[in-house]
mmCIF file of N, CA, C and O in Angstrom:
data_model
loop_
_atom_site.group_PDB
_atom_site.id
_atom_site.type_symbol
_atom_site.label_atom_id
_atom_site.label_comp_id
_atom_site.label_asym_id
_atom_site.label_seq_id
_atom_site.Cartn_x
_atom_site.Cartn_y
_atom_site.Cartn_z
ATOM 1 N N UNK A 23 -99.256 83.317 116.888
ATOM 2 C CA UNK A 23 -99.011 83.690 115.531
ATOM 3 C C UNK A 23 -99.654 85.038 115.237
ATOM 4 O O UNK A 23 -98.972 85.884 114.659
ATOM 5 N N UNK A 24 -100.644 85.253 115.512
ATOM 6 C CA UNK A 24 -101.571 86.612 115.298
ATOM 7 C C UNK A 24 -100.665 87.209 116.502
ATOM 8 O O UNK A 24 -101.418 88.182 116.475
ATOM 9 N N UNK A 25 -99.877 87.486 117.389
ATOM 10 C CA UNK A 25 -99.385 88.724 118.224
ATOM 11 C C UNK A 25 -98.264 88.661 117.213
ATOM 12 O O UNK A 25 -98.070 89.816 116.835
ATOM 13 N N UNK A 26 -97.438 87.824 116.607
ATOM 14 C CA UNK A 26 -96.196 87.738 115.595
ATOM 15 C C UNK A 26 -96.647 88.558 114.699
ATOM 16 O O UNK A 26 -96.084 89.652 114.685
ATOM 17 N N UNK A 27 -97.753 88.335 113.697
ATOM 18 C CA UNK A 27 -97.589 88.869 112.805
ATOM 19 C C UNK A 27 -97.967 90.571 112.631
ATOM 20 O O UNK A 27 -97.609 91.370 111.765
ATOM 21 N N UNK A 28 -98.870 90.751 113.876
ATOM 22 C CA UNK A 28 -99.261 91.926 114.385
ATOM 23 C C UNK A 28 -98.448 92.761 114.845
ATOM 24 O O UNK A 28 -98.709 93.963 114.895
ATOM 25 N N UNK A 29 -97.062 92.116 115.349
ATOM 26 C CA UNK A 29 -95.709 92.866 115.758
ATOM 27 C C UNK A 29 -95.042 93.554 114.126
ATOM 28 O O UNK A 29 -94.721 94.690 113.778
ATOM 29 N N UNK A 30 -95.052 92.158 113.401
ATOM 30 C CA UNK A 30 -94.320 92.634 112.253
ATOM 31 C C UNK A 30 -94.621 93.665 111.783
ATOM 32 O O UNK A 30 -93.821 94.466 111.299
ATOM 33 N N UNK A 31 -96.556 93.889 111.896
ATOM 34 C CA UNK A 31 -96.409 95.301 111.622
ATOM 35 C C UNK A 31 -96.721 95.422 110.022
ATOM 36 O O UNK A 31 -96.666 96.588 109.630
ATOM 37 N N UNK A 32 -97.043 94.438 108.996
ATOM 38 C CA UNK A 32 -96.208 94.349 107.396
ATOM 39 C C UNK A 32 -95.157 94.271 107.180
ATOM 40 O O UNK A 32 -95.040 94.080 105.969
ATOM 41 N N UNK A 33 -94.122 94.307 107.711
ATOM 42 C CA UNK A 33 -93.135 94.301 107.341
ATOM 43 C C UNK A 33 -92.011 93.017 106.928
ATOM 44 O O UNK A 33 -90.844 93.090 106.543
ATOM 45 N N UNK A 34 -93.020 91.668 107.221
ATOM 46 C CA UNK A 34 -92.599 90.553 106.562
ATOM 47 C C UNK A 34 -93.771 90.333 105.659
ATOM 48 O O UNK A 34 -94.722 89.859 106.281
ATOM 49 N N UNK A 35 -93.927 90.466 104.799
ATOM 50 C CA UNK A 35 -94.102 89.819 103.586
ATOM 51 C C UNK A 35 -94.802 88.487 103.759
ATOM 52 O O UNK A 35 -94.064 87.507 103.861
ATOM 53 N N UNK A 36 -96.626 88.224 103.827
ATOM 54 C CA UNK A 36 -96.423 86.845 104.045
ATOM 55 C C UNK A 36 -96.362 86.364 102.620
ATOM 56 O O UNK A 36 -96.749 86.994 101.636
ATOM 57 N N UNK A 37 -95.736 84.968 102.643
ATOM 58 C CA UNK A 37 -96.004 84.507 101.274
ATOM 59 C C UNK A 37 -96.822 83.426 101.181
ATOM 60 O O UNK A 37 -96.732 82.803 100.123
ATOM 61 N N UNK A 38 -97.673 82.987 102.074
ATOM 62 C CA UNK A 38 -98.500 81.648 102.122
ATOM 63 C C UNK A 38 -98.921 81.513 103.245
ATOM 64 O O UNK A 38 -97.991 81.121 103.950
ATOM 65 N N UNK A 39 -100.041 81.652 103.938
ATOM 66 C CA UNK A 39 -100.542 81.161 105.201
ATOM 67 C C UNK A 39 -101.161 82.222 105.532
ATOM 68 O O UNK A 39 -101.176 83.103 104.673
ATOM 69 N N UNK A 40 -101.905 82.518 106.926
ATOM 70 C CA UNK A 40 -101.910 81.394 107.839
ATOM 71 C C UNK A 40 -102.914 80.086 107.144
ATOM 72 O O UNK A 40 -103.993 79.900 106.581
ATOM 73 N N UNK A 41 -102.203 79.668 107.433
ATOM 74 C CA UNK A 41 -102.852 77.529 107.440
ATOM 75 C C UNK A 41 -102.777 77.232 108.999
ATOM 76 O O UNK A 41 -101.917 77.212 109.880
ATOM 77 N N UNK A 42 -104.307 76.985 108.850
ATOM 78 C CA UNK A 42 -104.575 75.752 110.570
ATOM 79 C C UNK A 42 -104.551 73.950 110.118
ATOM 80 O O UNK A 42 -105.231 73.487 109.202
ATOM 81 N N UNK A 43 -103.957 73.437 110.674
ATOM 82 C CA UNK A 43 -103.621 71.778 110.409
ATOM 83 C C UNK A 43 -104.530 71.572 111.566
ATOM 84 O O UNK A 43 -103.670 71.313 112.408
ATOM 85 N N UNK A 44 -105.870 71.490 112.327
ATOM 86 C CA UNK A 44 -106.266 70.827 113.728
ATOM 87 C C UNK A 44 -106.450 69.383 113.277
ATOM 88 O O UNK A 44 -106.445 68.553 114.185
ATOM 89 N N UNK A 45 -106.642 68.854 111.786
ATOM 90 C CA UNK A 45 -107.387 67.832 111.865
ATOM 91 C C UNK A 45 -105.980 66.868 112.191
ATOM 92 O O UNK A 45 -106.016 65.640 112.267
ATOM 93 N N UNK A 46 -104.830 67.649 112.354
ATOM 94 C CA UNK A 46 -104.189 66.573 112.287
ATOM 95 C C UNK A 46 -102.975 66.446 114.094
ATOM 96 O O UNK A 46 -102.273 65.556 114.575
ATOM 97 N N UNK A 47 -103.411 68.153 114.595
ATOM 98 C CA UNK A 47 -102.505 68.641 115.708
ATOM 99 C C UNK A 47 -103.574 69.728 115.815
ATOM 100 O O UNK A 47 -103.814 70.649 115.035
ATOM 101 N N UNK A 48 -104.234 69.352 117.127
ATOM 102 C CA UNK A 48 -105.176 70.713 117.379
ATOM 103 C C UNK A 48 -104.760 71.688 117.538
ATOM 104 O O UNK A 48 -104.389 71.422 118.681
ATOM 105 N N UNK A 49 -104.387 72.895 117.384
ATOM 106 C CA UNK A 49 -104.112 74.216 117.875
ATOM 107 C C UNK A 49 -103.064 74.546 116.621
ATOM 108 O O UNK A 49 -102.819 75.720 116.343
ATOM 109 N N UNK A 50 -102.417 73.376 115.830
ATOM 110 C CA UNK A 50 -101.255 73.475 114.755
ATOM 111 C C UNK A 50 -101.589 74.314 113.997
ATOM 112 O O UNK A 50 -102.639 74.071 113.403
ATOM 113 N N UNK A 51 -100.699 75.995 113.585
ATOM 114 C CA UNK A 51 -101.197 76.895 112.555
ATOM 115 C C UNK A 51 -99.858 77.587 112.203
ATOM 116 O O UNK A 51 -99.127 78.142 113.024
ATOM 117 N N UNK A 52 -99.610 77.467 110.716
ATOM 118 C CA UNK A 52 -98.266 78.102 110.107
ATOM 119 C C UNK A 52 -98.559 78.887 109.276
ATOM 120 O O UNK A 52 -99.553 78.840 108.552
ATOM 121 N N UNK A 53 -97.469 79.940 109.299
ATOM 122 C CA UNK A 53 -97.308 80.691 107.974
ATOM 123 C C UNK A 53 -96.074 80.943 107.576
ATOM 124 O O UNK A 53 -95.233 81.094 108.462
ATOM 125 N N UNK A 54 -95.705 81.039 106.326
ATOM 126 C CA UNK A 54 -94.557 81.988 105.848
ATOM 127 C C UNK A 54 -94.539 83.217 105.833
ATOM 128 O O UNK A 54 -95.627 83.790 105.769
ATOM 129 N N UNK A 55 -93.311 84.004 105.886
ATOM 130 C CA UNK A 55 -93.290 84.717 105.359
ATOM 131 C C UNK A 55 -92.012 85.321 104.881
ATOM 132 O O UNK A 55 -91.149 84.619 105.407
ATOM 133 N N UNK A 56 -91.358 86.338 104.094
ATOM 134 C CA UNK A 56 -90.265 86.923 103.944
ATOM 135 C C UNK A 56 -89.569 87.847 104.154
ATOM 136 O O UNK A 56 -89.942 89.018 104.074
ATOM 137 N N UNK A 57 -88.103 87.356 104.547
ATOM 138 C CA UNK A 57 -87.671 89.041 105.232
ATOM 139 C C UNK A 57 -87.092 89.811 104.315
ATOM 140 O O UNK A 57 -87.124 89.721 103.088
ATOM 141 N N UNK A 58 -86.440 90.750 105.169
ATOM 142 C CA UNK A 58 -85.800 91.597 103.964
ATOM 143 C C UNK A 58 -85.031 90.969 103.426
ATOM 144 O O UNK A 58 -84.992 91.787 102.507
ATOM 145 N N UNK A 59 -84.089 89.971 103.005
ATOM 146 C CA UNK A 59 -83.499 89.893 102.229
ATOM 147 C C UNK A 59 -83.915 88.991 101.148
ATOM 148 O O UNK A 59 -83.230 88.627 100.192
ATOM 149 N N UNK A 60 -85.479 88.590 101.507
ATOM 150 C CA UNK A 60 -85.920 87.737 100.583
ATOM 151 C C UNK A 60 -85.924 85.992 101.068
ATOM 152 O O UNK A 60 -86.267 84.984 100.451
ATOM 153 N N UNK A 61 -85.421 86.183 102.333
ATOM 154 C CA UNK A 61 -85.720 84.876 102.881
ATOM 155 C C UNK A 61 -86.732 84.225 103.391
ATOM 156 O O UNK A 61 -86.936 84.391 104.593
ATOM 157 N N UNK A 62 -87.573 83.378 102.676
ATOM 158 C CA UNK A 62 -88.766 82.564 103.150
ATOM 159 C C UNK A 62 -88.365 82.045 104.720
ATOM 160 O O UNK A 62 -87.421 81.289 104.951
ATOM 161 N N UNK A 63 -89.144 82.524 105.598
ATOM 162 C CA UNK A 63 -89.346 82.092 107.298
ATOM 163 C C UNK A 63 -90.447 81.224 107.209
ATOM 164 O O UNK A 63 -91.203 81.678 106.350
ATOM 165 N N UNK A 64 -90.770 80.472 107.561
ATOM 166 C CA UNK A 64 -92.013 79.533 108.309
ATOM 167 C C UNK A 64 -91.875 79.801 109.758
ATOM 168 O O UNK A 64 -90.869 79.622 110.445
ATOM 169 N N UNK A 65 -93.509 80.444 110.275
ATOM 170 C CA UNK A 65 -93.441 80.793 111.755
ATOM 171 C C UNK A 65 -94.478 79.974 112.372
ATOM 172 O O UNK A 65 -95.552 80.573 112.307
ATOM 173 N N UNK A 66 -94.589 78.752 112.990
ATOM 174 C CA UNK A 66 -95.410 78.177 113.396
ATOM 175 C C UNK A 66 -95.840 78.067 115.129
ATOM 176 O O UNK A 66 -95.125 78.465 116.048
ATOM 177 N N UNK A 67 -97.326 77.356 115.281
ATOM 178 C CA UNK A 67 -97.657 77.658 116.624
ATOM 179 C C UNK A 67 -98.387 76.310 117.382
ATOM 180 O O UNK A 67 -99.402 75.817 116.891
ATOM 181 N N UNK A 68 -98.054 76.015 118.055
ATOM 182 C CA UNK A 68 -98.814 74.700 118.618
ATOM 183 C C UNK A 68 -98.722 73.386 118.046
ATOM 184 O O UNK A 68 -99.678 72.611 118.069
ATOM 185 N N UNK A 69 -97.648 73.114 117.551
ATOM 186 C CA UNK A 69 -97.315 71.871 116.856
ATOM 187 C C UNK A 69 -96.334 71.016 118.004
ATOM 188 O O UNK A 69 -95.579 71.484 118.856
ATOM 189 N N UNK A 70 -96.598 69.819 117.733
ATOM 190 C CA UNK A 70 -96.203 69.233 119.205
ATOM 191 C C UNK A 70 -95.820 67.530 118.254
ATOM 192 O O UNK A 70 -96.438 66.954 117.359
ATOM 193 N N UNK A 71 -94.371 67.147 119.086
ATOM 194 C CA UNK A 71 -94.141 66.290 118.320
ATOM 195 C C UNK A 71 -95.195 65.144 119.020
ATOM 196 O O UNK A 71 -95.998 65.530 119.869
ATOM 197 N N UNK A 72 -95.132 63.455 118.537
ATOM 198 C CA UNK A 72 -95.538 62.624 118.827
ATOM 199 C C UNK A 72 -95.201 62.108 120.868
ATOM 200 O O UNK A 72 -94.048 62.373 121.209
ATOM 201 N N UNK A 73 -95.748 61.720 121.566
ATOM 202 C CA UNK A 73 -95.382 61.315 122.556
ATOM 203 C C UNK A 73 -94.358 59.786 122.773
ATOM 204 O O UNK A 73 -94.478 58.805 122.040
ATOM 205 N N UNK A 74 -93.613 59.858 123.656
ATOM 206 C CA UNK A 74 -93.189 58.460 123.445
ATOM 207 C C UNK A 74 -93.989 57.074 123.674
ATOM 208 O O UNK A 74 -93.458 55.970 123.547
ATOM 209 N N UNK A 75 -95.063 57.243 123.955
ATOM 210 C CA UNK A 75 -95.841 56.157 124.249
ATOM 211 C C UNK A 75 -96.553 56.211 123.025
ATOM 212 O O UNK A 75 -97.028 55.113 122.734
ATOM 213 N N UNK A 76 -96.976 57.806 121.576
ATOM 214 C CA UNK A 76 -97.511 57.474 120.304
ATOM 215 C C UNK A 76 -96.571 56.817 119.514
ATOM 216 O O UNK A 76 -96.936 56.161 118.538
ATOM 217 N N UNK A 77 -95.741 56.890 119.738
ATOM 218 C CA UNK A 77 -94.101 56.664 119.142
ATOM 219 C C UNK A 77 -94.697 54.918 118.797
ATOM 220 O O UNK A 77 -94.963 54.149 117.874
ATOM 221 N N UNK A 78 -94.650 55.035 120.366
ATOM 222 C CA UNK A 78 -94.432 53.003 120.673
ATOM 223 C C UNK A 78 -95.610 52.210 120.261
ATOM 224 O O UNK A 78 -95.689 50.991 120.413
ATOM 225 N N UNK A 79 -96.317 52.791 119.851
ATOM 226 C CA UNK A 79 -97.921 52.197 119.280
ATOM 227 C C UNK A 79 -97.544 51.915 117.897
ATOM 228 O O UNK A 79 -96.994 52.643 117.071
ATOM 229 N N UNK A 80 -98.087 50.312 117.786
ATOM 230 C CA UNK A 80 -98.064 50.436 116.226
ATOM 231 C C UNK A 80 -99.043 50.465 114.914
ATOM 232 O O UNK A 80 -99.788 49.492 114.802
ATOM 233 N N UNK A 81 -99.093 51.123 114.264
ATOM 234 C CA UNK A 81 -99.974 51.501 113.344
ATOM 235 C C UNK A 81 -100.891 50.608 112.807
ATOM 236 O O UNK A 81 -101.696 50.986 111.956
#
C-alpha cells in the first residue's frame, strides 16, 4: 500500500485511510481513495479470506 500510494504520487485523492485491521487479519490495511473522475477506489493489502478448515469450525 505505501509503494501504491507513493506511485500515485497525489494524484488520487485519499478520502479515508490508511486503516490497519491486525486485530482482526494481521498485516490487513485499506484505504480509499479518488480518481479523476471522482470515483471512490478502496486499495487494500494483506487481507486473506477464511481457510476451509476456519470455514468448517463452528463458532
Amino acid at each position: 500500500m505505501d509503494a501504491f500510494l507513493a506511485g500515485a504520487d497525489g494524484e488520487l485523492p485519499i478520502s479515508l485511510g490508511p486503516l490497519g485491521f491486525d486485530e482482526y487479519i494481521p498485516g490487513w490495511r485499506t484505504v480509499w481513495v479518488t480518481d479523476p473522475d471522482g470515483v471512490v477506489i478502496e486499495v487494500s493489502q494483506g487481507y486473506t479470506d477464511q481457510s476451509p478448515e476456519e470455514l468448517g469450525r463452528p463458532a
